Short mmCIF file of C-alpha atoms and ligand atoms in Angstrom, two decimals:
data_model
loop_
_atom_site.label_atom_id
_atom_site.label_comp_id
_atom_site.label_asym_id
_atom_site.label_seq_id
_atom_site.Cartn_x
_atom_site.Cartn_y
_atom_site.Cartn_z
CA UNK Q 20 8.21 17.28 -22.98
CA UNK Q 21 5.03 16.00 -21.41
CA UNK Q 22 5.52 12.69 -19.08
CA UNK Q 23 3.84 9.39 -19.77
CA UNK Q 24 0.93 9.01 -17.66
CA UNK Q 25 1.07 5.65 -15.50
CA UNK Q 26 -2.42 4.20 -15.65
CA UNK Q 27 -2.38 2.65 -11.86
CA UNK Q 28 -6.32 1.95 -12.33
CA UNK Q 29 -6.05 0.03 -15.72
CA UNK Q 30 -2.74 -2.11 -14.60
CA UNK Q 31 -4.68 -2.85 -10.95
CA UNK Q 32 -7.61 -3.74 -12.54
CA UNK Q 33 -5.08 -6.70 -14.41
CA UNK Q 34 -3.70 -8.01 -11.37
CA UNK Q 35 -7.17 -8.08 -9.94
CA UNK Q 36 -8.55 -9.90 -12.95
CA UNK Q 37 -5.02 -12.45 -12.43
CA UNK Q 38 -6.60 -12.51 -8.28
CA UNK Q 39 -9.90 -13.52 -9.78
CA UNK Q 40 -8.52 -16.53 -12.43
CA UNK Q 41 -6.21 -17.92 -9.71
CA UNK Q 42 -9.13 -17.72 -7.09
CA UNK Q 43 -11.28 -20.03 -8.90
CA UNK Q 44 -8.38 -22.76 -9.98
CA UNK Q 45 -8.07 -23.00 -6.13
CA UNK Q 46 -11.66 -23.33 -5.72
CA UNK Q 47 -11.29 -26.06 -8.94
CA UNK Q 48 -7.85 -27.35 -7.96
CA UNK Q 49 -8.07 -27.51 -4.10
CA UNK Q 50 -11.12 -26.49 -2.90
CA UNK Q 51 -10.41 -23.38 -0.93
CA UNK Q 52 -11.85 -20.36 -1.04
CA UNK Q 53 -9.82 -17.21 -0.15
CA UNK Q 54 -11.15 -15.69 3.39
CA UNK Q 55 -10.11 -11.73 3.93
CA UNK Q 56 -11.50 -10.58 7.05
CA UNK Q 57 -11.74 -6.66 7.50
CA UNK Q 58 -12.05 -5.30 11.11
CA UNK Q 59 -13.10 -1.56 11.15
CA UNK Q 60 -13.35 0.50 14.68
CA UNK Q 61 -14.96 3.49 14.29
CA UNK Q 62 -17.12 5.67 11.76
CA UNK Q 63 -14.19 7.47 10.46
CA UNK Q 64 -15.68 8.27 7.32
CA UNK Q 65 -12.33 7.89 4.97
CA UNK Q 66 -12.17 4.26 6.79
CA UNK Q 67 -15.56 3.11 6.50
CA UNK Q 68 -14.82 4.25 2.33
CA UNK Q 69 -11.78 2.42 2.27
CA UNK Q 70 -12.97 -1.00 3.77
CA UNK Q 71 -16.02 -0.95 1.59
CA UNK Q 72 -13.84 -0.91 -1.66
CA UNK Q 73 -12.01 -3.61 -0.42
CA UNK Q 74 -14.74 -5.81 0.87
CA UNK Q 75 -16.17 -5.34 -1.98
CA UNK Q 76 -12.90 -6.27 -4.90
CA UNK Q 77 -12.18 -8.95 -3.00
CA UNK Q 78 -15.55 -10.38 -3.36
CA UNK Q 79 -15.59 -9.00 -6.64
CA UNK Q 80 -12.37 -11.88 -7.11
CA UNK Q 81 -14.16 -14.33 -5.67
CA UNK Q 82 -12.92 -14.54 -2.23
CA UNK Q 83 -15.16 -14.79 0.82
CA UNK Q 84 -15.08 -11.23 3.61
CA UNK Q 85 -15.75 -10.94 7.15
CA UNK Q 86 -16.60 -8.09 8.38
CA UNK Q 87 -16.26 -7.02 11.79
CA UNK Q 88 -17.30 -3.57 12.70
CA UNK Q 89 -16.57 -2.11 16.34
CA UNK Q 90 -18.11 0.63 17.95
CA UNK Q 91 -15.38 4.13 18.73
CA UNK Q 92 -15.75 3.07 21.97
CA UNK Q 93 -14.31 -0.15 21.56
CA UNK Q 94 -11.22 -0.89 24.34
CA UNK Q 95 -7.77 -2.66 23.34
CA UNK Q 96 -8.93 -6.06 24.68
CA UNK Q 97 -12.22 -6.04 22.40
CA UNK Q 98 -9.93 -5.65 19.13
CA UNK Q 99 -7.12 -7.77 20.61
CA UNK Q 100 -9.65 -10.71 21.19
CA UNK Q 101 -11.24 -10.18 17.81
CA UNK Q 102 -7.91 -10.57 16.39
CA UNK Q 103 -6.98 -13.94 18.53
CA UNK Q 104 -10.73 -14.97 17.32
CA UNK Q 105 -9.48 -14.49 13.68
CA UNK Q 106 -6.33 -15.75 14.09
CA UNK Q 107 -7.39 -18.94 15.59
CA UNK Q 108 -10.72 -19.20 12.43
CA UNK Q 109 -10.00 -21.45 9.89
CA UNK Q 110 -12.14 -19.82 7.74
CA UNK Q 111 -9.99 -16.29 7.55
CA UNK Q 112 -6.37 -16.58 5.77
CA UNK Q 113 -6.14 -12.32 5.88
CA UNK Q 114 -6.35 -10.51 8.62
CA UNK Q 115 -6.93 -6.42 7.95
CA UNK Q 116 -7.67 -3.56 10.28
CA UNK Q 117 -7.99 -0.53 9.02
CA UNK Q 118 -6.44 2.28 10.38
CA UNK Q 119 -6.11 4.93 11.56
CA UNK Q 120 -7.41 3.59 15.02
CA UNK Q 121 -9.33 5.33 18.32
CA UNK Q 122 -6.70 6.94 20.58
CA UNK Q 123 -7.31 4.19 23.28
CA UNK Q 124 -5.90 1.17 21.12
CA UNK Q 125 -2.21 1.07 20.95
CA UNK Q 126 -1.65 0.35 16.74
CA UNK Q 127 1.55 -1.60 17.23
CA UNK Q 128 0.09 -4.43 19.81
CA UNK Q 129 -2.40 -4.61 17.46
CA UNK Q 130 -0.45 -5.56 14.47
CA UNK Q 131 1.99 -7.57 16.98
CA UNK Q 132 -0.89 -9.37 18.04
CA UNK Q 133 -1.93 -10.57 14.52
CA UNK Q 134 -0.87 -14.06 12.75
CA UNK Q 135 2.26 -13.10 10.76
CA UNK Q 136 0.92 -15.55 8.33
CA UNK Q 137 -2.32 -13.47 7.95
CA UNK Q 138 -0.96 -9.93 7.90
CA UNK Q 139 -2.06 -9.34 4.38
CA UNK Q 140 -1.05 -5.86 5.29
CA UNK Q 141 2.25 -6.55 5.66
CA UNK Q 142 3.05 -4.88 8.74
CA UNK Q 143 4.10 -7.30 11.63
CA UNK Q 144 7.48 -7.09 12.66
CA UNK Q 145 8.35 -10.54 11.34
CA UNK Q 146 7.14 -9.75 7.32
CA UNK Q 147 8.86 -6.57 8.07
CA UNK Q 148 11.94 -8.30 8.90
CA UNK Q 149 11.70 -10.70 6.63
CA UNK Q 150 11.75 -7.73 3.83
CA UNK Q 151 14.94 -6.49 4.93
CA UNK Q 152 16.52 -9.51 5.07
CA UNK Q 153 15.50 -10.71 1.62
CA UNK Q 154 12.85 -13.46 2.93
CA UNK Q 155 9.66 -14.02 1.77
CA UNK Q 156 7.12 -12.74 3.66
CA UNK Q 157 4.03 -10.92 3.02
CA UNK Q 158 4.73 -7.32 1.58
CA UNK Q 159 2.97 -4.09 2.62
CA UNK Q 160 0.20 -3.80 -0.36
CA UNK Q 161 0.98 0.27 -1.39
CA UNK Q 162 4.95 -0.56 -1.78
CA UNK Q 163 4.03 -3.64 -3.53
CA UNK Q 164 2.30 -1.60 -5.88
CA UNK Q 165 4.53 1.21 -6.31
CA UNK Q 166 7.32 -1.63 -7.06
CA UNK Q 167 4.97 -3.69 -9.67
CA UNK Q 168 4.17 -0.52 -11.72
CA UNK Q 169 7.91 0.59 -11.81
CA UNK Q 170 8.93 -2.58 -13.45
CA UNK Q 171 6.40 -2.60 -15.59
CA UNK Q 172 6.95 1.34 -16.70
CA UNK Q 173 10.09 2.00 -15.47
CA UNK Q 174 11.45 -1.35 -16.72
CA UNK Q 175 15.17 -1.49 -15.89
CA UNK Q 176 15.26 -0.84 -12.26
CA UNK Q 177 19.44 -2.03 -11.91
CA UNK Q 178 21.67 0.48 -10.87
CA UNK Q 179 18.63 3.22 -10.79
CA UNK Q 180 19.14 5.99 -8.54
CA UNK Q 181 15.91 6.01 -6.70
CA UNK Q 182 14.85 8.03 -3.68
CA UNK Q 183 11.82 7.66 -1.52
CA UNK Q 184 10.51 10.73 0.15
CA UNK Q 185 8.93 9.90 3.94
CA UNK Q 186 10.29 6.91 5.90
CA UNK Q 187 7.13 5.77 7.23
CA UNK Q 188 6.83 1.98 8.47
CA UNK Q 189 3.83 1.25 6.22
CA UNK Q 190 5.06 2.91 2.85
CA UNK Q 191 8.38 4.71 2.75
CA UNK Q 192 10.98 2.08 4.91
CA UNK Q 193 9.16 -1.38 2.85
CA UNK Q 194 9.53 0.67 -0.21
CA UNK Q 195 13.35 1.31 0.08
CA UNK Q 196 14.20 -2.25 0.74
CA UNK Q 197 11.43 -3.25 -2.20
CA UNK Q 198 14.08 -0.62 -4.12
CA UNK Q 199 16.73 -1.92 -3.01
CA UNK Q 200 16.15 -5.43 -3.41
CA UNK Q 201 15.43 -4.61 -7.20
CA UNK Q 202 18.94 -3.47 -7.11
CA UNK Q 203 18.10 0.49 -7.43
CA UNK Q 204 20.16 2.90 -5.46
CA UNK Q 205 18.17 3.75 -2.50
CA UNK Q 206 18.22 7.26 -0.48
CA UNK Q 207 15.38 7.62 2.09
CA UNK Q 208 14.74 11.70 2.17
CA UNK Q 209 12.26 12.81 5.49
CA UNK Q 210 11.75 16.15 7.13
CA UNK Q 211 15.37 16.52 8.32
CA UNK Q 212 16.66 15.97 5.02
CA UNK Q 213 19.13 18.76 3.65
CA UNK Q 214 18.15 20.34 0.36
CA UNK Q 215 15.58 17.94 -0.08
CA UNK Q 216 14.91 19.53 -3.89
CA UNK Q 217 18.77 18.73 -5.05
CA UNK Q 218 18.61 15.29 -3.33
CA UNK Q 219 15.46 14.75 -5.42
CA UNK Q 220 16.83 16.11 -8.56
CA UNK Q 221 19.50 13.42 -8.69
CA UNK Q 222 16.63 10.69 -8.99
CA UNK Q 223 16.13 8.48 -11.47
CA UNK Q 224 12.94 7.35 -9.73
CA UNK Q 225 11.36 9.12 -7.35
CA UNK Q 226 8.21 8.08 -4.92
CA UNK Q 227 6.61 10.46 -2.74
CA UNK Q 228 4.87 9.36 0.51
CA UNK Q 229 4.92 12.41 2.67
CA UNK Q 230 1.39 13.61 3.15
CA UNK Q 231 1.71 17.02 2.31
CA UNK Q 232 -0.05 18.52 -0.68
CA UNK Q 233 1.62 19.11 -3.81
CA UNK Q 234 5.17 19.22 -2.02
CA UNK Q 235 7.22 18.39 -4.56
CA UNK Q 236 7.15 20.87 -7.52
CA UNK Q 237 8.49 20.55 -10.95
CA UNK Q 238 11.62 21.82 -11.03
CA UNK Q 239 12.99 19.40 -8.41
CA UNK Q 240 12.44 16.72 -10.72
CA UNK Q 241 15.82 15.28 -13.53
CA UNK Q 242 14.15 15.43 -16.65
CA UNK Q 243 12.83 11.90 -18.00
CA UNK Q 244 12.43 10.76 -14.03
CA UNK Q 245 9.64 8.55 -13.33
CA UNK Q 246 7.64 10.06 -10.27
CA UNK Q 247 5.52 7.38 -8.21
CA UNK Q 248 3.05 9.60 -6.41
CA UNK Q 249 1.43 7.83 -3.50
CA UNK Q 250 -0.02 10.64 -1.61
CA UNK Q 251 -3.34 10.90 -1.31
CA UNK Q 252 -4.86 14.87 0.34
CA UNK Q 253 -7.67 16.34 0.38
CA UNK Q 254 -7.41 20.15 -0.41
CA UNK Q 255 -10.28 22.60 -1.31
CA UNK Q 256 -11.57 22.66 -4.60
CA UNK Q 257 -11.87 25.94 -6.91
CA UNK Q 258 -15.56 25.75 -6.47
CA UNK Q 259 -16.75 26.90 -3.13
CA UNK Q 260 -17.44 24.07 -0.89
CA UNK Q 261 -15.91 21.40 -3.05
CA UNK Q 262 -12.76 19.74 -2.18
CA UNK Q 263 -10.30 17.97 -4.71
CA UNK Q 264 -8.01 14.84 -4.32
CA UNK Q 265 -3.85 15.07 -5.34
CA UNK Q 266 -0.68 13.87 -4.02
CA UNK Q 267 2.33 14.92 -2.81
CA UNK Q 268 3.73 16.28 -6.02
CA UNK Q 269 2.01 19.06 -8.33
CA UNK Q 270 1.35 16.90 -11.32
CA UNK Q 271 0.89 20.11 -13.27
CA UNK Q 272 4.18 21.22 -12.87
CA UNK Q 273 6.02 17.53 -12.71
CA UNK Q 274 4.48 16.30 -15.86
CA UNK Q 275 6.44 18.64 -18.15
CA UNK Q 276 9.67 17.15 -16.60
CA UNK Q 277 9.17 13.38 -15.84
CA UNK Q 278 9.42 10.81 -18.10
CA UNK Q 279 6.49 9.15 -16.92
CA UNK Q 280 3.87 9.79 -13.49
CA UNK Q 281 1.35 8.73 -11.53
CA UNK Q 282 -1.60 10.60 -11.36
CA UNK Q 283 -3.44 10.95 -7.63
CA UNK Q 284 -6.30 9.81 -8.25
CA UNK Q 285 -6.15 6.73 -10.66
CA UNK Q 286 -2.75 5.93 -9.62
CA UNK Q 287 -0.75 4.04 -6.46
CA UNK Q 288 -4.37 3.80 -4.70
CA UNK Q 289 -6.15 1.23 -7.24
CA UNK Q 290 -2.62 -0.95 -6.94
CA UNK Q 291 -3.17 -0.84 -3.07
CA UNK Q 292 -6.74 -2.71 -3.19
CA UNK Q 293 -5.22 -5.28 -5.86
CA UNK Q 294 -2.05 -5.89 -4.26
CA UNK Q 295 -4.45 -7.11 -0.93
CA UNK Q 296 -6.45 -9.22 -3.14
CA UNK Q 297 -2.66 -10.39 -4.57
CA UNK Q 298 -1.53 -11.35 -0.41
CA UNK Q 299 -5.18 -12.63 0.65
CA UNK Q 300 -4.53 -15.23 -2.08
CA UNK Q 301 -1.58 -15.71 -1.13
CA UNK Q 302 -1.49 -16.04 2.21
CA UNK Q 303 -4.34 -18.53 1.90
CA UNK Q 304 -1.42 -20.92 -0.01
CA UNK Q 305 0.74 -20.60 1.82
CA UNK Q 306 -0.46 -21.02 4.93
CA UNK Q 307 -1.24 -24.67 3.71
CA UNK Q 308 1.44 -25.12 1.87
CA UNK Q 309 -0.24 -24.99 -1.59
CA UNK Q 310 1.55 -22.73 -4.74
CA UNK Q 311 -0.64 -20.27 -6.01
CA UNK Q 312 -2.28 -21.93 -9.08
CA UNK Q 313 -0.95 -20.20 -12.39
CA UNK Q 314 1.52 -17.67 -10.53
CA UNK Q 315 4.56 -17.61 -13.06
P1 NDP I 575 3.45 9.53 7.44
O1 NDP I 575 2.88 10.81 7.95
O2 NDP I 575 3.48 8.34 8.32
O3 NDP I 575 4.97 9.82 6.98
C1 NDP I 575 5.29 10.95 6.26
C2 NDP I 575 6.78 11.00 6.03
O4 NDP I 575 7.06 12.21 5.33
C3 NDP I 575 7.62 11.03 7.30
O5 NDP I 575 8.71 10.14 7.16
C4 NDP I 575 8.08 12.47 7.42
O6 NDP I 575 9.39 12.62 7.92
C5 NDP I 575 8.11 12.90 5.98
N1 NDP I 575 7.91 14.34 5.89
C6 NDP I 575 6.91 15.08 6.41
N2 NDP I 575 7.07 16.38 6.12
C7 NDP I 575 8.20 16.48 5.38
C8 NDP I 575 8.90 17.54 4.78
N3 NDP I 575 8.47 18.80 4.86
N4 NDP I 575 10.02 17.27 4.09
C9 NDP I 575 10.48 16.00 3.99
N5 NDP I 575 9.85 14.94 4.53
C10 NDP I 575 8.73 15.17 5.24
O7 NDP I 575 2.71 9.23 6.08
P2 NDP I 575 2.42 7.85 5.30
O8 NDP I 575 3.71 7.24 4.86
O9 NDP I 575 1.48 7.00 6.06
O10 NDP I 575 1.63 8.40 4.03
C11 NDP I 575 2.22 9.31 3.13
C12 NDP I 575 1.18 9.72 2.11
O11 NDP I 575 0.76 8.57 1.39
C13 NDP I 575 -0.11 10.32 2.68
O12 NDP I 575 -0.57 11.32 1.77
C14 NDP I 575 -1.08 9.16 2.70
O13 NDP I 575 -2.42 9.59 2.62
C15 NDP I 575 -0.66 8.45 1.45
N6 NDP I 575 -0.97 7.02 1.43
C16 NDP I 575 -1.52 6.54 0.29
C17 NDP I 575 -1.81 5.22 0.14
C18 NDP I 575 -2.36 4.75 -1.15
O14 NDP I 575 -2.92 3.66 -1.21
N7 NDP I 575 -2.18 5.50 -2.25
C19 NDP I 575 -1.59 4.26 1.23
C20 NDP I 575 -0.90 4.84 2.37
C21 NDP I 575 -0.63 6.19 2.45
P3 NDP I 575 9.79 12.31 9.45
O15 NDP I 575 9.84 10.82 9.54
O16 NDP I 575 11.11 12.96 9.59
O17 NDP I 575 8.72 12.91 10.30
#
């Protein structure tokens, strides 16, 4: 048997295209125009890749960016007042900084310090909250994205024994309670889990978030499983001097036993990008009180 492959690239590239229609009927409808601003500190090269792409799709949708870029060297009270600066611009209904972040800048007052209404990242403690107690707040984009393409592939999510490997407060913890609040049977595995491969093998679903390359090999997964792979390492290539990109499961060996996978690349990481494009918009509604225009 040979797994479905989940094309993460061709559905993002939908929801981005959905972004870009409902963009311009609130340019036509209201006459506001989507404001993401991206704050990068640093030249860490992965970041300075990442905020480019999504500068760049969420122009691409229609929406206005501001870009703030600030040296390594940068203290906590530079970022924090960039981030009162943004919160308080009218202009700017999404707030992202990119992390990682230098040593010297504590992440969580960062992400305490930003609008709750802006976190298009989906981090602050009160959208956190609010996803584990079934409000509506804004979602962290990568879980978002893992959840979108399992209904879509995975279909009838009810009842679904699902586990999610790595409890991490930016992908593993907001994708059990996405889980869970689809009515799936949650289990949150991490590095003191017993016989991780057995707890694995009972999965109906299964989505990997534990940074470590190729971790999760064939035989741990129930035949006809869907695997949602959201790791993203770099390993050396078979050519000298080249390195490769794949997740946290060995695709080779998992696609003769899912039911249907996510390939690293092409996969979770396209659905992160759109499902920031998906909060920038709207965040920028609700903040005013607006519906998004054609949202069903
Ligand atoms: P973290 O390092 O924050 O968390 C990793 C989790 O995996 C932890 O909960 C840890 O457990 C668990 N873990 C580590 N080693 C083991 C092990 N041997 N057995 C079982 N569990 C283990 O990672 P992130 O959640 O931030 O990211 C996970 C992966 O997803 C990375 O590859 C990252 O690059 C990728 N990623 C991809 C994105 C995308 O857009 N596709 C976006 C964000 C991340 P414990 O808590 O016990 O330490």
């Amino acid at each position: 048997m040979t797994a479905e492959i989940i094309d993460g690239k061709g559905f993002a590239d939908g929801l981005t295209a959905r972004v870009a229609t409902q963009v311009a009927a609130l340019k036509a409808r209201d006459g506001i125009t989507p404001g993401l601003a991206v704050v990068l500190v640093g030249a860490d090269p992965a970041s300075q890749v990442y905020v480019r792409i999504k500068s760049k799709q969420a122009t691409g949708a229609g929406m206005v960016t501001h870009d703030h870029k600030l040296p390594a060297t940068a203290s906590k009270a530079d970022v924090l007042t960039l981030v009162d600066r943004l919160n308080r611009d009218e202009k700017v209904d999404g707030i992202l900084v990119q992390f990682p972040l230098p040593a010297q800048i504590d992440m969580r007052e960062v992400i305490e310090r930003i609008d709750p209404g802006k976190d298009v990242d989906g981090f602050h403690p009160m959208n956190a909250g609010l996803l584990r107690t079934g409000g509506t707040g804004l979602v962290p984009c990568t879980p978002l994205g893992c959840l979108m393409l399992l209904r879509h592939f995975h279909k009838d999510l009810a009842g679904a024994e699902a586990v999610v490997l790595g409890r991490s407060t930016i992908v593993g913890r907001p994708m059990a309670a996405l889980l869970l609040g689809a009515d799936c049977t949650v289990t949150i595995a991490h590095s003191k889990t017993r016989d991780l491969p057995a707890v694995i093998r009972r999965a109906d679903i299964v989505v990997a978030a534990v940074g470590r390359p190729e971790m999760v090999r064939g035989a741990w997964i129930k035949p006809g499983a869907t695997v949602i792979d959201v790791g993203i390492n770099r390993v050396p290539a078979t050519e000298p001097g080249k390195t490769k990109l794949v997740g946290d499961v060995c695709f080779a060996e998992a696609v003769e036993t899912a039911g249907r996978i996510t390939p690293v690349p092409g996969g979770v990481g396209p659905m992160t990008v759109a499902c920031l494009l998906q909060n920038t918009l709207s965040a920028a509604c609700r903040r005013r009180g607006l519906t998004v225009p054609g949202a069903s």
